[in-house]
Amino acid sequence: MASQIPDGHVGNLTAEQEAKLRELWQTVFKLYDILQEHSQKKAAAPAAPSIESPKKSRFGLFGGWKAAEAPAAPAIPEEALKLIACDEEDKFGLVKQFQQVVATQSPESLRAMVLGSVKHEHPDALALRFLRARKWDVNRALVMMFSAMNWRHNEAKVDADIMANGEEVLVNDEEKGEVKSKALARDFMKQIRTGKSFIHGTDRQNRPISYVRVRLHRASDQSVESLERYTTYLIETARLALNPPVETATLIFDLSSFTLANMDYVPVKFIIKCFEANYPESLGAILIHNAPWVFKGIWKVISAWLDPVVAAKVHFTYGRKDLEEFIHPSQIIKELGGDEDWDYVYEEPVPGENDAMKDTAARDVLQKAREDLAAQFEATTKQWIANPTGAKATELKAKRESIAAQLRENFWKLDKYVRCRSLYDRQGNIRPGQRTIWYPEAAEKNAVDSAVPGVTTIEQIENAPLAAAAQVTA
């Protein structure tokens, strides 16, 4: 089945949706300007006089010490406060996180957050995820967008730590790391070696499939930190496996042989937050497969935590027949009763596979080129905002698409210098700048049509230039 571009995605926007996209970018640029002006005012203002801390008294209440006054919260520019929309459904505290971002980050750091989050995707694809998740409310989308980026860059340190210190680093830490790093590495590698969860193949909509074998999970087997790192690592890796115009993945929770000993609400809550707050609009479908009767009460609890949009993507399946509605029989793995003769086997890192990461000079050249392209994209987008219709708009749209394609090409050139190779790189699934493949050639031809217009064979897919792949965003 050919991948069709869904409504509200890059390449399939109504005039109203395109206007909302322009408005969101305009608001992002306005936020940059507000923070720039605020930082200049702070720099020009005279330093505040130092205030001596109040002396501690031994004669406070109950003879104890008086509590020290809490430091004042960082000032938030008044103009930035106007961008914050009231959100009665803010169950993850996104408004508070956004306020923290505005109070502590510079325009340069926000730009770096956006550029780092884009990766190999079109920048508009990133913005549209948040717009769709917030029902095209621009201010709510802005709050969600920068709250997610703050988590990504400053809390989880996804690119600087999790992806940069991947499998080869963790294998080394297992043997030579200090106590904490050794424990984290051991827990992480145990999960990936056993195949507790993994990515393999695609469904009928060409979405990559992530499998979770719930029977292999025990809460006591790993720390919460390790489990969250592993979950984030798989989500990020799945992003790299997306073939345009596909932007979502399918998640299968295999509950075969499930018992109450496998139940753990902590990772469930983390996964929910990931897909509702930090990676919105990234799930195409959730299949809960072969759930036993004991799961009924558990599901009642979990379903109450889900956003209705996410809950609507959940399907309970039993046996091969139900799976065939979502996955072609030839692509259902034999473990689940399908025809694909494939088993998960972990391949250990190869010594030297990340040697390119030592070449910081080459990395810096590519990173500088990426920043220059991002500046061009911002400048061109500002022009597009000012000229939304007519021949000028058409010209500017084409220029934006060209820059987006160059950003994608640059990402794949830079990738080997900043990201540790994964199992999916070693197996040849993820191929820089080319279509991700999961099946032998004959099966691959049968499995999917090309996601690139005019490309219909596996040979054409493999040889299609990046510029052609970018045409789906036009």
mmCIF file with all atom_site columns, C-alpha atoms in Angstrom, residues 2-206:
data_model
loop_
_atom_site.group_PDB
_atom_site.id
_atom_site.type_symbol
_atom_site.label_atom_id
_atom_site.label_alt_id
_atom_site.label_comp_id
_atom_site.label_asym_id
_atom_site.label_entity_id
_atom_site.label_seq_id
_atom_site.pdbx_PDB_ins_code
_atom_site.Cartn_x
_atom_site.Cartn_y
_atom_site.Cartn_z
_atom_site.occupancy
_atom_site.B_iso_or_equiv
_atom_site.pdbx_formal_charge
_atom_site.auth_seq_id
_atom_site.auth_comp_id
_atom_site.auth_asym_id
_atom_site.auth_atom_id
_atom_site.pdbx_PDB_model_num
ATOM 1   C CA . ALA A 1 2   ? 1.416  3.373  -0.978 1.00 0.00 ? 2   ALA A CA 1
ATOM 2   C CA . SER A 1 3   ? 1.985  5.915  1.767  1.00 0.00 ? 3   SER A CA 1
ATOM 3   C CA . GLN A 1 4   ? -0.574 8.692  1.476  1.00 0.00 ? 4   GLN A CA 1
ATOM 4   C CA . ILE A 1 5   ? 0.143  12.048 3.076  1.00 0.00 ? 5   ILE A CA 1
ATOM 5   C CA . PRO A 1 6   ? -2.438 12.573 5.844  1.00 0.00 ? 6   PRO A CA 1
ATOM 6   C CA . ASP A 1 7   ? -4.336 15.804 6.260  1.00 0.00 ? 7   ASP A CA 1
ATOM 7   C CA . GLY A 1 8   ? -2.468 18.450 8.236  1.00 0.00 ? 8   GLY A CA 1
ATOM 8   C CA . HIS A 1 9   ? 0.989  17.133 7.364  1.00 0.00 ? 9   HIS A CA 1
ATOM 9   C CA . VAL A 1 10  ? 3.759  18.592 5.208  1.00 0.00 ? 10  VAL A CA 1
ATOM 10  C CA . GLY A 1 11  ? 2.589  18.334 1.620  1.00 0.00 ? 11  GLY A CA 1
ATOM 11  C CA . ASN A 1 12  ? -1.122 18.217 2.456  1.00 0.00 ? 12  ASN A CA 1
ATOM 12  C CA . LEU A 1 13  ? -2.203 21.436 4.160  1.00 0.00 ? 13  LEU A CA 1
ATOM 13  C CA . THR A 1 14  ? -5.380 23.409 3.675  1.00 0.00 ? 14  THR A CA 1
ATOM 14  C CA . ALA A 1 15  ? -5.107 27.177 3.314  1.00 0.00 ? 15  ALA A CA 1
ATOM 15  C CA . GLU A 1 16  ? -6.227 27.570 6.943  1.00 0.00 ? 16  GLU A CA 1
ATOM 16  C CA . GLN A 1 17  ? -3.679 25.051 8.191  1.00 0.00 ? 17  GLN A CA 1
ATOM 17  C CA . GLU A 1 18  ? -0.905 26.726 6.236  1.00 0.00 ? 18  GLU A CA 1
ATOM 18  C CA . ALA A 1 19  ? -1.911 30.054 7.777  1.00 0.00 ? 19  ALA A CA 1
ATOM 19  C CA . LYS A 1 20  ? -1.645 28.480 11.248 1.00 0.00 ? 20  LYS A CA 1
ATOM 20  C CA . LEU A 1 21  ? 1.799  27.156 10.369 1.00 0.00 ? 21  LEU A CA 1
ATOM 21  C CA . ARG A 1 22  ? 2.950  30.627 9.349  1.00 0.00 ? 22  ARG A CA 1
ATOM 22  C CA . GLU A 1 23  ? 1.449  32.038 12.547 1.00 0.00 ? 23  GLU A CA 1
ATOM 23  C CA . LEU A 1 24  ? 3.316  29.524 14.708 1.00 0.00 ? 24  LEU A CA 1
ATOM 24  C CA . TRP A 1 25  ? 6.642  30.299 13.059 1.00 0.00 ? 25  TRP A CA 1
ATOM 25  C CA . GLN A 1 26  ? 5.911  34.011 13.421 1.00 0.00 ? 26  GLN A CA 1
ATOM 26  C CA . THR A 1 27  ? 5.244  33.484 17.139 1.00 0.00 ? 27  THR A CA 1
ATOM 27  C CA . VAL A 1 28  ? 8.462  31.494 17.525 1.00 0.00 ? 28  VAL A CA 1
ATOM 28  C CA . PHE A 1 29  ? 10.436 34.330 15.925 1.00 0.00 ? 29  PHE A CA 1
ATOM 29  C CA . LYS A 1 30  ? 8.611  36.846 18.121 1.00 0.00 ? 30  LYS A CA 1
ATOM 30  C CA . LEU A 1 31  ? 9.698  34.877 21.183 1.00 0.00 ? 31  LEU A CA 1
ATOM 31  C CA . TYR A 1 32  ? 13.305 35.033 19.978 1.00 0.00 ? 32  TYR A CA 1
ATOM 32  C CA . ASP A 1 33  ? 13.011 38.812 19.608 1.00 0.00 ? 33  ASP A CA 1
ATOM 33  C CA . ILE A 1 34  ? 11.432 39.228 23.055 1.00 0.00 ? 34  ILE A CA 1
ATOM 34  C CA . LEU A 1 35  ? 14.220 37.280 24.725 1.00 0.00 ? 35  LEU A CA 1
ATOM 35  C CA . GLN A 1 36  ? 16.875 39.151 22.750 1.00 0.00 ? 36  GLN A CA 1
ATOM 36  C CA . GLU A 1 37  ? 15.461 42.505 23.860 1.00 0.00 ? 37  GLU A CA 1
ATOM 37  C CA . HIS A 1 38  ? 15.119 41.260 27.432 1.00 0.00 ? 38  HIS A CA 1
ATOM 38  C CA . SER A 1 39  ? 18.748 40.105 27.566 1.00 0.00 ? 39  SER A CA 1
ATOM 39  C CA . GLN A 1 40  ? 19.925 43.460 26.209 1.00 0.00 ? 40  GLN A CA 1
ATOM 40  C CA . LYS A 1 41  ? 17.948 45.319 28.882 1.00 0.00 ? 41  LYS A CA 1
ATOM 41  C CA . LYS A 1 42  ? 19.407 43.091 31.588 1.00 0.00 ? 42  LYS A CA 1
ATOM 42  C CA . ALA A 1 43  ? 22.917 43.691 30.288 1.00 0.00 ? 43  ALA A CA 1
ATOM 43  C CA . ALA A 1 44  ? 22.393 47.468 30.246 1.00 0.00 ? 44  ALA A CA 1
ATOM 44  C CA . ALA A 1 45  ? 20.812 47.644 33.701 1.00 0.00 ? 45  ALA A CA 1
ATOM 45  C CA . PRO A 1 46  ? 23.060 48.539 36.666 1.00 0.00 ? 46  PRO A CA 1
ATOM 46  C CA . ALA A 1 47  ? 23.919 45.635 38.922 1.00 0.00 ? 47  ALA A CA 1
ATOM 47  C CA . ALA A 1 48  ? 21.580 45.243 41.866 1.00 0.00 ? 48  ALA A CA 1
ATOM 48  C CA . PRO A 1 49  ? 23.170 46.046 45.244 1.00 0.00 ? 49  PRO A CA 1
ATOM 49  C CA . SER A 1 50  ? 24.162 42.993 47.217 1.00 0.00 ? 50  SER A CA 1
ATOM 50  C CA . ILE A 1 51  ? 21.923 42.286 50.165 1.00 0.00 ? 51  ILE A CA 1
ATOM 51  C CA . GLU A 1 52  ? 23.433 40.706 53.221 1.00 0.00 ? 52  GLU A CA 1
ATOM 52  C CA . SER A 1 53  ? 21.761 37.447 54.068 1.00 0.00 ? 53  SER A CA 1
ATOM 53  C CA . PRO A 1 54  ? 19.770 37.619 57.288 1.00 0.00 ? 54  PRO A CA 1
ATOM 54  C CA . LYS A 1 55  ? 21.600 36.121 60.224 1.00 0.00 ? 55  LYS A CA 1
ATOM 55  C CA . LYS A 1 56  ? 20.377 32.839 61.489 1.00 0.00 ? 56  LYS A CA 1
ATOM 56  C CA . SER A 1 57  ? 18.661 32.987 64.839 1.00 0.00 ? 57  SER A CA 1
ATOM 57  C CA . ARG A 1 58  ? 18.658 30.263 67.418 1.00 0.00 ? 58  ARG A CA 1
ATOM 58  C CA . PHE A 1 59  ? 15.426 31.664 68.816 1.00 0.00 ? 59  PHE A CA 1
ATOM 59  C CA . GLY A 1 60  ? 13.032 30.996 66.005 1.00 0.00 ? 60  GLY A CA 1
ATOM 60  C CA . LEU A 1 61  ? 9.878  28.967 66.335 1.00 0.00 ? 61  LEU A CA 1
ATOM 61  C CA . PHE A 1 62  ? 10.449 26.026 68.696 1.00 0.00 ? 62  PHE A CA 1
ATOM 62  C CA . GLY A 1 63  ? 13.982 27.260 69.217 1.00 0.00 ? 63  GLY A CA 1
ATOM 63  C CA . GLY A 1 64  ? 15.059 26.184 65.708 1.00 0.00 ? 64  GLY A CA 1
ATOM 64  C CA . TRP A 1 65  ? 16.742 28.018 62.903 1.00 0.00 ? 65  TRP A CA 1
ATOM 65  C CA . LYS A 1 66  ? 14.784 30.518 60.829 1.00 0.00 ? 66  LYS A CA 1
ATOM 66  C CA . ALA A 1 67  ? 14.331 29.343 57.277 1.00 0.00 ? 67  ALA A CA 1
ATOM 67  C CA . ALA A 1 68  ? 16.422 31.189 54.734 1.00 0.00 ? 68  ALA A CA 1
ATOM 68  C CA . GLU A 1 69  ? 14.440 33.175 52.200 1.00 0.00 ? 69  GLU A CA 1
ATOM 69  C CA . ALA A 1 70  ? 14.059 31.422 48.869 1.00 0.00 ? 70  ALA A CA 1
ATOM 70  C CA . PRO A 1 71  ? 15.842 33.128 45.965 1.00 0.00 ? 71  PRO A CA 1
ATOM 71  C CA . ALA A 1 72  ? 13.627 35.127 43.671 1.00 0.00 ? 72  ALA A CA 1
ATOM 72  C CA . ALA A 1 73  ? 12.434 33.298 40.578 1.00 0.00 ? 73  ALA A CA 1
ATOM 73  C CA . PRO A 1 74  ? 14.053 34.434 37.316 1.00 0.00 ? 74  PRO A CA 1
ATOM 74  C CA . ALA A 1 75  ? 12.176 37.296 35.740 1.00 0.00 ? 75  ALA A CA 1
ATOM 75  C CA . ILE A 1 76  ? 9.987  36.471 32.758 1.00 0.00 ? 76  ILE A CA 1
ATOM 76  C CA . PRO A 1 77  ? 9.597  39.169 30.085 1.00 0.00 ? 77  PRO A CA 1
ATOM 77  C CA . GLU A 1 78  ? 6.075  40.567 30.223 1.00 0.00 ? 78  GLU A CA 1
ATOM 78  C CA . GLU A 1 79  ? 5.676  40.225 26.457 1.00 0.00 ? 79  GLU A CA 1
ATOM 79  C CA . ALA A 1 80  ? 6.525  36.532 26.692 1.00 0.00 ? 80  ALA A CA 1
ATOM 80  C CA . LEU A 1 81  ? 3.803  36.011 29.283 1.00 0.00 ? 81  LEU A CA 1
ATOM 81  C CA . LYS A 1 82  ? 1.267  37.168 26.700 1.00 0.00 ? 82  LYS A CA 1
ATOM 82  C CA . LEU A 1 83  ? 2.221  34.190 24.522 1.00 0.00 ? 83  LEU A CA 1
ATOM 83  C CA . ILE A 1 84  ? 1.177  31.707 27.204 1.00 0.00 ? 84  ILE A CA 1
ATOM 84  C CA . ALA A 1 85  ? -2.299 30.336 26.663 1.00 0.00 ? 85  ALA A CA 1
ATOM 85  C CA . CYS A 1 86  ? -4.406 29.171 29.576 1.00 0.00 ? 86  CYS A CA 1
ATOM 86  C CA . ASP A 1 87  ? -4.721 25.400 29.341 1.00 0.00 ? 87  ASP A CA 1
ATOM 87  C CA . GLU A 1 88  ? -7.156 23.706 31.678 1.00 0.00 ? 88  GLU A CA 1
ATOM 88  C CA . GLU A 1 89  ? -5.972 20.283 30.454 1.00 0.00 ? 89  GLU A CA 1
ATOM 89  C CA . ASP A 1 90  ? -2.302 20.887 31.298 1.00 0.00 ? 90  ASP A CA 1
ATOM 90  C CA . LYS A 1 91  ? -1.775 17.550 33.078 1.00 0.00 ? 91  LYS A CA 1
ATOM 91  C CA . PHE A 1 92  ? 1.984  17.550 32.480 1.00 0.00 ? 92  PHE A CA 1
ATOM 92  C CA . GLY A 1 93  ? 2.616  21.098 33.727 1.00 0.00 ? 93  GLY A CA 1
ATOM 93  C CA . LEU A 1 94  ? 3.727  22.360 30.327 1.00 0.00 ? 94  LEU A CA 1
ATOM 94  C CA . VAL A 1 95  ? 2.929  26.003 31.097 1.00 0.00 ? 95  VAL A CA 1
ATOM 95  C CA . LYS A 1 96  ? 5.224  25.951 34.117 1.00 0.00 ? 96  LYS A CA 1
ATOM 96  C CA . GLN A 1 97  ? 7.956  24.320 32.050 1.00 0.00 ? 97  GLN A CA 1
ATOM 97  C CA . PHE A 1 98  ? 7.544  26.936 29.328 1.00 0.00 ? 98  PHE A CA 1
ATOM 98  C CA . GLN A 1 99  ? 7.843  29.716 31.904 1.00 0.00 ? 99  GLN A CA 1
ATOM 99  C CA . GLN A 1 100 ? 11.081 28.154 33.106 1.00 0.00 ? 100 GLN A CA 1
ATOM 100 C CA . VAL A 1 101 ? 12.379 28.000 29.529 1.00 0.00 ? 101 VAL A CA 1
ATOM 101 C CA . VAL A 1 102 ? 11.559 31.649 28.882 1.00 0.00 ? 102 VAL A CA 1
ATOM 102 C CA . ALA A 1 103 ? 13.130 32.710 32.170 1.00 0.00 ? 103 ALA A CA 1
ATOM 103 C CA . THR A 1 104 ? 16.402 30.853 31.698 1.00 0.00 ? 104 THR A CA 1
ATOM 104 C CA . GLN A 1 105 ? 17.134 30.444 27.980 1.00 0.00 ? 105 GLN A CA 1
ATOM 105 C CA . SER A 1 106 ? 18.585 32.795 25.391 1.00 0.00 ? 106 SER A CA 1
ATOM 106 C CA . PRO A 1 107 ? 17.388 33.202 21.790 1.00 0.00 ? 107 PRO A CA 1
ATOM 107 C CA . GLU A 1 108 ? 20.502 31.326 20.686 1.00 0.00 ? 108 GLU A CA 1
ATOM 108 C CA . SER A 1 109 ? 19.764 28.367 22.948 1.00 0.00 ? 109 SER A CA 1
ATOM 109 C CA . LEU A 1 110 ? 16.150 28.221 21.740 1.00 0.00 ? 110 LEU A CA 1
ATOM 110 C CA . ARG A 1 111 ? 17.321 28.187 18.131 1.00 0.00 ? 111 ARG A CA 1
ATOM 111 C CA . ALA A 1 112 ? 19.715 25.357 18.990 1.00 0.00 ? 112 ALA A CA 1
ATOM 112 C CA . MET A 1 113 ? 16.842 23.446 20.607 1.00 0.00 ? 113 MET A CA 1
ATOM 113 C CA . VAL A 1 114 ? 14.726 23.752 17.471 1.00 0.00 ? 114 VAL A CA 1
ATOM 114 C CA . LEU A 1 115 ? 17.559 22.768 15.139 1.00 0.00 ? 115 LEU A CA 1
ATOM 115 C CA . GLY A 1 116 ? 18.516 19.790 17.285 1.00 0.00 ? 116 GLY A CA 1
ATOM 116 C CA . SER A 1 117 ? 14.933 18.567 17.417 1.00 0.00 ? 117 SER A CA 1
ATOM 117 C CA . VAL A 1 118 ? 14.397 18.764 13.651 1.00 0.00 ? 118 VAL A CA 1
ATOM 118 C CA . LYS A 1 119 ? 17.024 16.113 12.861 1.00 0.00 ? 119 LYS A CA 1
ATOM 119 C CA . HIS A 1 120 ? 16.384 14.714 9.334  1.00 0.00 ? 120 HIS A CA 1
ATOM 120 C CA . GLU A 1 121 ? 12.794 15.944 9.127  1.00 0.00 ? 121 GLU A CA 1
ATOM 121 C CA . HIS A 1 122 ? 11.392 19.040 7.474  1.00 0.00 ? 122 HIS A CA 1
ATOM 122 C CA . PRO A 1 123 ? 11.272 21.846 10.082 1.00 0.00 ? 123 PRO A CA 1
ATOM 123 C CA . ASP A 1 124 ? 7.583  22.294 9.250  1.00 0.00 ? 124 ASP A CA 1
ATOM 124 C CA . ALA A 1 125 ? 6.950  18.641 10.167 1.00 0.00 ? 125 ALA A CA 1
ATOM 125 C CA . LEU A 1 126 ? 8.177  19.384 13.676 1.00 0.00 ? 126 LEU A CA 1
ATOM 126 C CA . ALA A 1 127 ? 6.014  22.496 14.019 1.00 0.00 ? 127 ALA A CA 1
ATOM 127 C CA . LEU A 1 128 ? 2.950  20.734 12.616 1.00 0.00 ? 128 LEU A CA 1
ATOM 128 C CA . ARG A 1 129 ? 3.199  17.928 15.183 1.00 0.00 ? 129 ARG A CA 1
ATOM 129 C CA . PHE A 1 130 ? 2.599  20.440 17.947 1.00 0.00 ? 130 PHE A CA 1
ATOM 130 C CA . LEU A 1 131 ? -0.114 22.288 16.047 1.00 0.00 ? 131 LEU A CA 1
ATOM 131 C CA . ARG A 1 132 ? -2.065 19.078 15.452 1.00 0.00 ? 132 ARG A CA 1
ATOM 132 C CA . ALA A 1 133 ? -1.565 17.977 19.059 1.00 0.00 ? 133 ALA A CA 1
ATOM 133 C CA . ARG A 1 134 ? -3.031 21.267 20.268 1.00 0.00 ? 134 ARG A CA 1
ATOM 134 C CA . LYS A 1 135 ? -5.844 21.367 17.720 1.00 0.00 ? 135 LYS A CA 1
ATOM 135 C CA . TRP A 1 136 ? -4.239 24.222 15.773 1.00 0.00 ? 136 TRP A CA 1
ATOM 136 C CA . ASP A 1 137 ? -4.168 26.580 18.772 1.00 0.00 ? 137 ASP A CA 1
ATOM 137 C CA . VAL A 1 138 ? -0.937 28.466 18.073 1.00 0.00 ? 138 VAL A CA 1
ATOM 138 C CA . ASN A 1 139 ? -0.132 29.646 21.609 1.00 0.00 ? 139 ASN A CA 1
ATOM 139 C CA . ARG A 1 140 ? -0.812 26.240 23.156 1.00 0.00 ? 140 ARG A CA 1
ATOM 140 C CA . ALA A 1 141 ? 1.334  24.662 20.425 1.00 0.00 ? 141 ALA A CA 1
ATOM 141 C CA . LEU A 1 142 ? 4.163  27.097 21.222 1.00 0.00 ? 142 LEU A CA 1
ATOM 142 C CA . VAL A 1 143 ? 4.044  26.229 24.930 1.00 0.00 ? 143 VAL A CA 1
ATOM 143 C CA . MET A 1 144 ? 4.038  22.512 24.186 1.00 0.00 ? 144 MET A CA 1
ATOM 144 C CA . MET A 1 145 ? 6.807  22.802 21.611 1.00 0.00 ? 145 MET A CA 1
ATOM 145 C CA . PHE A 1 146 ? 9.349  24.527 23.836 1.00 0.00 ? 146 PHE A CA 1
ATOM 146 C CA . SER A 1 147 ? 8.393  22.505 26.915 1.00 0.00 ? 147 SER A CA 1
ATOM 147 C CA . ALA A 1 148 ? 9.140  19.337 24.941 1.00 0.00 ? 148 ALA A CA 1
ATOM 148 C CA . MET A 1 149 ? 12.397 20.785 23.679 1.00 0.00 ? 149 MET A CA 1
ATOM 149 C CA . ASN A 1 150 ? 13.420 21.795 27.188 1.00 0.00 ? 150 ASN A CA 1
ATOM 150 C CA . TRP A 1 151 ? 12.874 18.207 28.341 1.00 0.00 ? 151 TRP A CA 1
ATOM 151 C CA . ARG A 1 152 ? 14.791 16.922 25.357 1.00 0.00 ? 152 ARG A CA 1
ATOM 152 C CA . HIS A 1 153 ? 17.818 19.196 25.592 1.00 0.00 ? 153 HIS A CA 1
ATOM 153 C CA . ASN A 1 154 ? 18.118 20.151 29.253 1.00 0.00 ? 154 ASN A CA 1
ATOM 154 C CA . GLU A 1 155 ? 16.536 17.294 31.194 1.00 0.00 ? 155 GLU A CA 1
ATOM 155 C CA . ALA A 1 156 ? 16.935 14.066 29.210 1.00 0.00 ? 156 ALA A CA 1
ATOM 156 C CA . LYS A 1 157 ? 19.910 15.366 27.193 1.00 0.00 ? 157 LYS A CA 1
ATOM 157 C CA . VAL A 1 158 ? 18.768 13.160 24.343 1.00 0.00 ? 158 VAL A CA 1
ATOM 158 C CA . ASP A 1 159 ? 21.383 14.095 21.754 1.00 0.00 ? 159 ASP A CA 1
ATOM 159 C CA . ALA A 1 160 ? 24.258 15.172 23.990 1.00 0.00 ? 160 ALA A CA 1
ATOM 160 C CA . ASP A 1 161 ? 24.098 12.059 26.176 1.00 0.00 ? 161 ASP A CA 1
ATOM 161 C CA . ILE A 1 162 ? 21.661 9.262  25.306 1.00 0.00 ? 162 ILE A CA 1
ATOM 162 C CA . MET A 1 163 ? 22.353 9.097  21.561 1.00 0.00 ? 163 MET A CA 1
ATOM 163 C CA . ALA A 1 164 ? 25.992 10.212 21.736 1.00 0.00 ? 164 ALA A CA 1
ATOM 164 C CA . ASN A 1 165 ? 26.820 7.659  24.431 1.00 0.00 ? 165 ASN A CA 1
ATOM 165 C CA . GLY A 1 166 ? 25.124 4.713  22.802 1.00 0.00 ? 166 GLY A CA 1
ATOM 166 C CA . GLU A 1 167 ? 25.749 0.993  22.632 1.00 0.00 ? 167 GLU A CA 1
ATOM 167 C CA . GLU A 1 168 ? 29.538 0.887  22.197 1.00 0.00 ? 168 GLU A CA 1
ATOM 168 C CA . VAL A 1 169 ? 30.041 3.338  25.063 1.00 0.00 ? 169 VAL A CA 1
ATOM 169 C CA . LEU A 1 170 ? 27.675 1.339  27.260 1.00 0.00 ? 170 LEU A CA 1
ATOM 170 C CA . VAL A 1 171 ? 29.474 -1.935 26.527 1.00 0.00 ? 171 VAL A CA 1
ATOM 171 C CA . ASN A 1 172 ? 32.728 -0.275 27.613 1.00 0.00 ? 172 ASN A CA 1
ATOM 172 C CA . ASP A 1 173 ? 31.046 1.132  30.732 1.00 0.00 ? 173 ASP A CA 1
ATOM 173 C CA . GLU A 1 174 ? 29.849 -2.361 31.650 1.00 0.00 ? 174 GLU A CA 1
ATOM 174 C CA . GLU A 1 175 ? 33.488 -3.383 32.016 1.00 0.00 ? 175 GLU A CA 1
ATOM 175 C CA . LYS A 1 176 ? 35.346 -0.229 32.963 1.00 0.00 ? 176 LYS A CA 1
ATOM 176 C CA . GLY A 1 177 ? 32.789 2.307  34.178 1.00 0.00 ? 177 GLY A CA 1
ATOM 177 C CA . GLU A 1 178 ? 32.411 3.668  37.683 1.00 0.00 ? 178 GLU A CA 1
ATOM 178 C CA . VAL A 1 179 ? 29.750 2.250  39.973 1.00 0.00 ? 179 VAL A CA 1
ATOM 179 C CA . LYS A 1 180 ? 26.774 4.292  38.701 1.00 0.00 ? 180 LYS A CA 1
ATOM 180 C CA . SER A 1 181 ? 27.700 4.258  35.008 1.00 0.00 ? 181 SER A CA 1
ATOM 181 C CA . LYS A 1 182 ? 28.440 0.528  35.190 1.00 0.00 ? 182 LYS A CA 1
ATOM 182 C CA . ALA A 1 183 ? 25.023 -0.184 36.714 1.00 0.00 ? 183 ALA A CA 1
ATOM 183 C CA . LEU A 1 184 ? 23.219 1.977  34.130 1.00 0.00 ? 184 LEU A CA 1
ATOM 184 C CA . ALA A 1 185 ? 25.114 0.331  31.289 1.00 0.00 ? 185 ALA A CA 1
ATOM 185 C CA . ARG A 1 186 ? 24.424 -3.165 32.597 1.00 0.00 ? 186 ARG A CA 1
ATOM 186 C CA . ASP A 1 187 ? 20.698 -2.466 32.955 1.00 0.00 ? 187 ASP A CA 1
ATOM 187 C CA . PHE A 1 188 ? 20.457 -0.853 29.510 1.00 0.00 ? 188 PHE A CA 1
ATOM 188 C CA . MET A 1 189 ? 22.364 -3.587 27.699 1.00 0.00 ? 189 MET A CA 1
ATOM 189 C CA . LYS A 1 190 ? 20.411 -6.344 29.427 1.00 0.00 ? 190 LYS A CA 1
ATOM 190 C CA . GLN A 1 191 ? 17.210 -4.904 27.978 1.00 0.00 ? 191 GLN A CA 1
ATOM 191 C CA . ILE A 1 192 ? 18.556 -4.546 24.462 1.00 0.00 ? 192 ILE A CA 1
ATOM 192 C CA . ARG A 1 193 ? 20.258 -7.956 24.438 1.00 0.00 ? 193 ARG A CA 1
ATOM 193 C CA . THR A 1 194 ? 17.152 -9.817 25.585 1.00 0.00 ? 194 THR A CA 1
ATOM 194 C CA . GLY A 1 195 ? 14.975 -7.950 23.099 1.00 0.00 ? 195 GLY A CA 1
ATOM 195 C CA . LYS A 1 196 ? 12.522 -6.708 25.688 1.00 0.00 ? 196 LYS A CA 1
ATOM 196 C CA . SER A 1 197 ? 11.605 -4.187 23.034 1.00 0.00 ? 197 SER A CA 1
ATOM 197 C CA . PHE A 1 198 ? 12.883 -3.681 19.510 1.00 0.00 ? 198 PHE A CA 1
ATOM 198 C CA . ILE A 1 199 ? 12.031 -2.162 16.125 1.00 0.00 ? 199 ILE A CA 1
ATOM 199 C CA . HIS A 1 200 ? 11.371 -4.323 13.103 1.00 0.00 ? 200 HIS A CA 1
ATOM 200 C CA . GLY A 1 201 ? 9.404  -4.076 9.879  1.00 0.00 ? 201 GLY A CA 1
ATOM 201 C CA . THR A 1 202 ? 6.454  -1.968 8.841  1.00 0.00 ? 202 THR A CA 1
ATOM 202 C CA . ASP A 1 203 ? 2.673  -2.177 8.995  1.00 0.00 ? 203 ASP A CA 1
ATOM 203 C CA . ARG A 1 204 ? 0.160  -1.740 6.167  1.00 0.00 ? 204 ARG A CA 1
ATOM 204 C CA . GLN A 1 205 ? 0.622  2.041  6.360  1.00 0.00 ? 205 GLN A CA 1
ATOM 205 C CA . ASN A 1 206 ? 4.427  1.737  6.001  1.00 0.00 ? 206 ASN A CA 1
#
